[in-house]
Amino acid sequence: MGNDNDILHASREQIDQIQLAGIQKTVIDVYEHIPFYKKSFDEAGFDPYSVKSLDDVARIPFVQKQDLRDAYPYGMLAVPLKDVREIHMSSGTTGIATMGAYTEHDIKIWGECFSRAVDYAHGDENDVMQICYGYGLFTGGLGAHYGSISAGCATIPISAGNTERQIRILREMGPTILACTPSYAMHIADTAIEMGLDPARDFNLRAGIHGAEPFSDNFRRDLERKLGYRVLDIYGLTEVYGPGIGISCDAHDGMHIWDDFVYIEIVDPETGEVLPDGQEGELVLTTLRKQGAPLIRYRTHDLTRIVPGTCACGSRHPRIATLTGRTDDMFKVKGCNMFPAQVEEVIKATDGTSSEYQVMIEAVDGHDVLTVLFETPLEGEALARCEEELALIFKAKLGCTPEAKGVPLGELPRSEKKTKRIFDSRY
Ligand code: DLL
């Protein structure tokens, strides 16, 4: 099959064969090379040499994010370190690093994944792609980079930040594709408008490849209107290559997943039971060709469903619906992953705060607004200084600046059960 064009048009039976072969090889590979899998399979009584059909996949034990953390840094490598060419980590990693390790072959496949996404954006060698996903360990930058190169686009690896410079390049070099988080695309658009520009007219953009965080249909339409281009939603995670294992299409009805590279399942988050197409649950991923750090039945914590039926765009690749949330308490703002424990650390590191807090994330006029409410005995100027300090520490530790707001002691609600402290109204 080899030829990408063949894969894109392969029959269900051919894809089943590719998936089965990928799973059979990968389970043996990880069992023989990664002690974690040997122990996990043995304890579950799962014989990696016994996989005869895709129905057998449901017998394989899951891998949890904590397993990866326990194995940090190199415990999940299936190859010797000398064969690893690149290492990435998830964004906002203070103390909670999740690593991605890639061989030369993995980097090639990763580029191919993202390049298919470029194809869905109708991009090719006639396009110029401005990449303002961060490059520094975050997988966004280099994933888009390899995809852009592999699709034959002229690539501008500007990385994130320095918005006025981004805007200058957008005007002077006329890139046709913008690759960055949706919130940064909106920030670029609004900054350009504040500068007196009309980005839909003054830029030359045709398509935006935006992902790494959730955004609504309204947000997408707003972006499309401001920047005068089409927006596609791209999915991925550090543990499984990075950006580009799937992308939406012109139909905007879910994200197509490259099922010859990853095997997808939706499971009940409580029981782990595999759910039928159309039913919402937790996305579980198995890599079919990854060498560096392959993953078997990885619990992503992302909540979605498989969209039944064939897409209006005609692609045969299965779709997952826009993510509706997560099963764990991780939240993501402006491309930065955060956990409540990290917010607690920030509160603790700020003088004048007590331990109670609340985090509110809202979409206001198309922008993610992050507010941290914390209890404090301070008032007046001392309170203002404390709020400023908390925002600075938050930015330094977690990568983005919140609105910090001190409230009197005892004001925030407590509960006898687990108190809910993160309120995300964007989903
Ligand atoms: O965010 C990889 C990426 C980079 C994807 C650029 C797309 C574009 P992590 O930092 O490891 O990797 O975060 C992965 O981000 O499990 C989801 O919860 C969330 N996420 C990723 N893409 C989307 C999306 C990158 N399109 C975690 N919509 C995932 C909603 C997304 N959430």
XYZ file of C-alpha atoms and ligand atoms in Angstrom:
459
model
C 0.000 0.000 0.000
C 2.902 2.488 0.712
C 1.584 5.224 -1.523
C -0.243 7.888 0.488
C -2.885 8.270 -2.165
C -3.711 4.567 -1.828
C -4.050 4.925 1.947
C -6.394 7.873 1.585
C -8.704 5.774 -0.569
C -8.186 2.351 1.012
C -11.176 0.160 1.827
C -12.261 -0.537 5.429
C -10.870 -4.098 5.112
C -7.488 -2.821 3.962
C -7.338 -0.351 6.844
C -8.358 -3.079 9.316
C -5.445 -5.160 8.006
C -3.008 -2.256 8.431
C -4.291 -1.583 11.938
C -4.114 -5.219 12.976
C -0.562 -5.579 11.650
C 0.438 -2.337 13.430
C -1.058 -3.458 16.737
C 0.403 -6.988 16.516
C 3.891 -5.579 15.902
C 3.632 -2.805 18.495
C 2.386 -4.959 21.400
C 5.270 -7.378 20.872
C 7.729 -4.518 20.492
C 6.741 -2.831 23.753
C 6.514 -6.135 25.622
C 10.022 -7.089 24.602
C 11.649 -3.670 25.080
C 9.802 -1.731 27.798
C 9.695 -3.236 31.318
C 6.517 -1.264 32.155
C 4.561 -3.105 29.451
C 5.993 -6.497 30.350
C 4.823 -6.044 33.923
C 1.455 -4.540 32.945
C 0.649 -7.248 30.348
C 1.810 -10.065 32.623
C -0.220 -8.769 35.560
C -3.337 -8.477 33.373
C -2.762 -11.947 31.904
C -2.547 -10.497 28.415
C -0.372 -12.458 25.977
C 1.015 -10.025 23.355
C 1.562 -12.926 20.914
C -2.155 -13.766 20.979
C -3.638 -10.828 19.040
C -5.563 -12.316 16.101
C -8.143 -9.645 15.367
C -9.021 -6.063 16.279
C -11.558 -7.444 18.775
C -8.576 -8.549 20.881
C -7.563 -4.923 21.477
C -10.200 -4.546 24.212
C -8.261 -7.171 26.239
C -5.083 -5.073 26.367
C -4.515 -3.067 29.573
C -4.622 0.735 29.370
C -1.709 3.130 29.801
C -2.337 6.162 31.999
C -0.607 9.529 31.988
C 0.732 8.701 35.454
C 2.509 5.640 34.001
C 4.406 7.984 31.669
C 5.285 10.295 34.530
C 6.517 7.368 36.621
C 8.714 6.277 33.705
C 10.115 9.791 33.118
C 12.520 10.484 31.489
C 13.467 7.436 29.430
C 11.475 4.530 30.866
C 9.017 4.368 27.946
C 11.628 4.183 25.180
C 11.342 1.120 22.953
C 14.657 1.924 21.246
C 18.140 2.711 22.573
C 18.734 6.424 23.194
C 21.222 6.455 20.318
C 18.282 5.996 17.925
C 16.326 8.939 19.329
C 16.591 12.142 17.291
C 14.218 14.488 19.069
C 12.625 14.918 22.470
C 9.615 17.134 23.231
C 7.613 17.862 26.334
C 4.066 18.978 26.943
C 3.451 22.692 27.452
C 3.233 24.165 30.953
C 5.257 21.340 32.386
C 6.151 22.646 35.851
C 6.849 19.409 37.645
C 4.482 17.386 35.441
C 6.450 16.574 32.319
C 5.061 14.305 29.644
C 7.662 13.429 27.095
C 7.574 12.569 23.428
C 10.605 10.781 21.907
C 11.053 10.438 18.150
C 13.330 8.392 15.946
C 14.143 9.594 12.441
C 11.280 7.419 11.174
C 8.866 8.956 13.732
C 9.787 12.462 12.626
C 9.084 11.496 9.022
C 5.671 10.046 9.926
C 4.890 13.083 12.071
C 5.648 15.336 9.094
C 3.419 13.159 6.928
C 0.566 13.441 9.459
C 0.720 17.222 9.543
C 1.209 17.396 5.806
C -2.114 15.573 5.340
C -3.592 18.297 7.533
C -2.091 20.890 5.178
C -3.729 19.004 2.329
C -7.106 19.267 4.106
C -6.461 23.019 4.261
C -5.941 22.812 0.447
C -2.316 23.799 0.945
C 0.591 22.763 -1.281
C 3.926 23.975 -2.623
C 2.311 27.230 -3.757
C 1.663 28.196 -0.146
C 3.694 30.091 2.419
C 3.090 29.000 6.019
C 3.764 31.281 8.964
C 4.236 29.093 12.028
C 3.636 30.883 15.287
C 3.156 27.847 17.490
C 5.998 27.847 20.019
C 9.048 25.789 19.013
C 10.670 25.472 22.461
C 9.862 21.877 23.451
C 6.136 22.418 22.789
C 5.336 20.096 19.880
C 3.269 22.731 18.041
C 6.146 24.525 16.312
C 8.175 21.629 14.979
C 5.119 19.479 14.176
C 3.760 22.222 11.929
C 7.281 22.801 10.613
C 7.813 19.202 9.499
C 4.305 19.161 7.995
C 4.826 22.406 6.139
C 8.143 21.225 4.702
C 6.715 17.830 3.830
C 3.745 19.485 2.051
C 6.208 21.613 0.083
C 5.149 24.974 1.552
C 7.637 27.807 1.995
C 7.962 27.844 5.774
C 8.380 30.860 8.064
C 9.410 29.454 11.471
C 8.766 32.624 13.452
C 7.502 30.813 16.612
C 5.114 32.461 19.091
C 5.267 35.989 20.468
C 6.282 39.484 19.318
C 2.895 40.116 17.741
C 3.834 43.325 15.943
C 6.612 41.472 14.167
C 4.165 38.684 13.258
C 1.904 41.328 11.740
C 4.775 42.919 9.820
C 5.674 39.541 8.313
C 2.008 38.843 7.522
C 1.866 42.113 5.591
C 5.271 42.038 3.942
C 5.644 38.369 3.053
C 1.997 37.550 2.448
C 1.865 34.046 3.966
C -1.228 32.130 2.894
C -1.473 29.725 5.850
C -1.274 30.674 9.522
C -0.447 27.926 12.012
C -0.859 28.807 15.699
C -3.251 28.390 18.618
C -6.720 29.844 17.980
C -6.285 32.293 20.850
C -3.056 33.600 19.349
C -4.660 33.927 15.911
C -7.394 36.034 17.532
C -4.768 38.107 19.330
C -2.947 38.738 16.054
C -6.227 39.733 14.377
C -7.245 42.113 17.162
C -3.802 43.682 17.449
C -3.766 44.278 13.699
C -7.211 45.896 13.903
C -6.022 48.104 16.800
C -3.105 49.151 14.588
C -5.642 50.424 12.048
C -5.320 47.475 9.648
C -8.025 45.368 8.061
C -6.408 41.915 8.249
C -8.973 40.366 5.893
C -7.764 42.803 3.225
C -4.186 43.616 4.274
C -3.058 40.019 4.837
C -2.976 37.317 2.191
C -4.208 34.421 4.371
C -6.289 31.595 2.916
C -6.279 29.113 5.781
C -5.626 28.860 9.508
C -4.493 25.587 11.064
C -5.382 26.107 14.695
C -5.471 23.723 17.618
C -3.975 22.691 20.964
C -6.975 24.140 22.821
C -10.749 24.148 22.424
C -12.624 26.781 20.462
C -16.282 27.105 19.560
C -17.946 27.421 16.158
C -18.709 31.056 16.960
C -15.073 31.702 17.732
C -14.102 30.063 14.432
C -16.548 32.198 12.446
C -15.318 35.322 14.195
C -11.724 34.478 13.301
C -12.700 33.673 9.718
C -14.451 37.026 9.389
C -11.595 39.026 10.905
C -8.781 37.350 9.005
C -10.672 36.571 5.795
C -9.630 32.900 5.675
C -10.874 29.368 6.486
C -10.108 27.895 9.887
C -9.416 24.218 10.495
C -9.245 22.574 13.924
C -6.150 20.384 14.345
C -5.781 17.801 17.105
C -2.801 16.157 18.718
C -0.905 15.526 21.927
C 2.752 15.342 22.868
C 2.605 11.674 23.800
C 1.350 10.671 20.331
C 3.575 12.616 17.891
C 2.094 16.083 18.600
C -0.150 18.189 16.353
C -1.552 16.603 13.244
C -2.943 13.167 14.031
C -6.246 14.620 12.891
C -7.864 17.756 11.521
C -11.316 19.077 10.647
C -12.332 19.716 7.050
C -14.550 22.051 5.032
C -17.631 20.318 6.488
C -16.643 21.418 10.047
C -18.248 18.289 11.432
C -15.506 16.721 13.544
C -11.801 16.033 13.055
C -10.615 13.278 10.708
C -8.077 10.969 12.349
C -5.288 9.241 10.400
C -6.306 5.726 11.323
C -3.400 4.111 9.503
C -1.089 5.784 12.078
C -3.235 5.660 15.214
C -5.998 3.328 16.356
C -8.855 5.122 18.099
C -11.334 3.889 20.680
C -13.873 5.687 22.849
C -14.261 4.174 26.302
C -16.497 4.766 29.272
C -14.240 6.863 31.560
C -15.510 5.014 34.653
C -15.563 1.381 33.524
C -13.093 1.428 30.610
C -15.635 -0.417 28.468
C -15.424 0.332 24.726
C -18.383 2.441 23.584
C -20.136 2.291 20.206
C -19.722 5.033 17.587
C -21.708 8.140 18.385
C -21.512 7.733 22.153
C -19.403 10.196 24.110
C -16.549 8.965 26.276
C -12.796 9.177 26.683
C -10.556 8.975 23.629
C -8.021 6.133 23.816
C -5.141 6.015 21.332
C -2.788 3.288 20.167
C 0.133 4.131 17.894
C 0.518 1.781 14.936
C 3.942 2.722 13.612
C 5.714 4.695 16.317
C 9.217 3.524 17.217
C 10.614 5.904 19.886
C 7.905 5.688 22.522
C 4.971 3.679 21.136
C 1.767 3.758 23.153
C -0.840 1.086 23.604
C -4.377 2.088 24.630
C -3.330 5.436 26.022
C -6.032 7.199 28.047
C -5.950 10.760 26.684
C -8.534 12.128 29.166
C -10.094 13.965 26.205
C -13.870 13.649 25.977
C -15.364 13.164 22.532
C -17.239 10.652 20.371
C -16.679 8.997 17.024
C -18.928 10.749 14.506
C -20.867 7.974 12.718
C -21.342 7.916 8.959
C -19.407 9.373 6.060
C -18.332 12.992 6.062
C -19.782 15.425 3.508
C -16.190 16.154 2.392
C -15.905 12.590 1.086
C -12.874 11.600 3.198
C -12.937 8.002 4.410
C -10.956 8.843 7.555
C -13.010 8.419 10.737
C -13.925 11.512 12.702
C -13.929 12.478 16.338
C -16.255 15.308 17.367
C -14.905 18.602 18.691
C -13.652 17.860 22.200
C -16.195 18.644 24.889
C -13.885 18.592 27.901
C -11.532 16.369 29.870
C -11.968 13.633 32.427
C -9.110 14.875 34.589
C -8.717 18.293 36.136
C -6.232 19.602 33.563
C -7.311 22.804 31.865
C -5.736 24.601 28.976
C -5.576 28.334 28.382
C -3.699 30.092 25.583
C -1.879 26.893 24.729
C -0.646 26.277 28.305
C -1.627 23.122 30.186
C -2.400 23.639 33.853
C -3.457 21.585 36.826
C -5.112 22.842 40.024
C -2.029 21.735 42.011
C 0.068 24.194 40.018
C -2.345 27.031 40.775
C -2.069 26.080 44.448
C 1.716 26.372 44.188
C 1.389 29.885 42.763
C -0.991 30.905 45.561
C 1.431 29.491 48.130
C 4.364 31.350 46.591
C 2.533 34.697 46.777
C 2.801 36.602 50.086
C -0.477 37.634 51.714
C -2.726 34.903 50.302
C -4.627 32.165 52.085
C -5.014 28.756 50.465
C -8.569 29.044 49.085
C -8.932 29.993 45.411
C -11.088 29.703 42.302
C -10.150 29.758 38.641
C -12.670 31.007 36.078
C -12.067 30.626 32.350
C -14.483 32.378 30.048
C -14.602 33.286 26.394
C -15.236 37.033 26.250
C -15.483 38.637 22.797
C -13.669 35.664 21.369
C -10.812 35.801 23.895
C -10.029 33.383 26.669
C -10.131 35.290 29.925
C -8.503 33.596 32.891
C -9.363 34.940 36.334
C -7.828 33.709 39.564
C -9.820 34.616 42.674
C -7.962 34.155 45.943
C -8.689 34.932 49.557
C -6.567 37.476 51.392
C -6.773 39.685 54.488
C -5.123 42.546 52.532
C -6.884 45.678 51.341
C -6.129 48.824 49.349
C -2.632 49.265 47.939
C -1.284 46.169 49.656
C -4.017 44.144 47.948
C -3.193 45.653 44.550
C 0.502 44.755 45.026
C -0.431 41.224 46.027
C -2.650 40.796 42.926
C 0.140 42.043 40.714
C 2.672 39.693 42.328
C 0.360 36.708 41.970
C -0.171 37.454 38.265
C 3.603 37.706 37.736
C 4.346 34.432 39.547
C 1.513 32.734 37.636
C 2.958 33.920 34.320
C 6.488 32.809 35.284
C 5.370 29.349 36.429
C 2.485 28.561 34.075
C 3.127 30.655 30.993
C 0.162 33.016 30.812
C -1.021 36.069 32.714
C -4.299 35.860 34.629
C -6.541 38.556 36.000
C -5.744 38.133 39.728
C -8.444 39.262 42.125
C -8.208 39.117 45.937
C -11.429 38.652 47.919
C -11.961 38.789 51.738
C -11.204 35.667 53.782
C -14.112 33.219 53.888
C -15.781 34.600 50.763
C -15.134 31.672 48.421
C -17.466 28.675 48.743
C -16.305 25.526 50.541
C -17.899 22.157 50.324
C -17.693 19.033 52.444
C -17.065 17.070 49.286
C -14.273 17.839 46.850
C -14.633 21.575 46.339
C -14.903 22.565 42.692
C -12.347 25.271 42.053
C -11.958 25.329 38.268
C -14.888 26.767 36.303
C -14.416 26.560 32.538
C -17.385 28.010 30.697
C -15.792 27.762 27.231
C -16.800 24.153 26.584
O -1.341 20.677 22.320
C -0.287 19.407 20.543
C -0.865 20.355 19.551
C -0.114 21.427 19.123
C -2.121 20.126 19.009
C -0.615 22.277 18.165
C -2.625 20.952 18.033
C -1.877 22.043 17.609
P -0.108 18.945 24.427
O 0.477 20.216 24.922
O 0.491 17.672 24.881
O -0.043 18.874 22.871
O -1.651 18.971 24.799
C -2.506 17.945 24.387
O -4.341 19.522 24.255
O -4.972 16.112 25.071
C -6.221 18.112 24.377
O -6.729 18.152 25.684
C -5.727 19.499 23.984
N -5.926 19.721 22.540
C -5.066 19.473 21.524
N -5.631 19.792 20.332
C -6.896 20.240 20.616
C -7.982 20.713 19.834
C -0.627 19.753 21.994
N -7.907 20.808 18.505
C -3.923 18.263 24.827
N -9.134 21.056 20.486
C -4.936 17.283 24.304
C -9.243 20.967 21.837
C -7.072 20.187 22.025
N -8.231 20.550 22.623
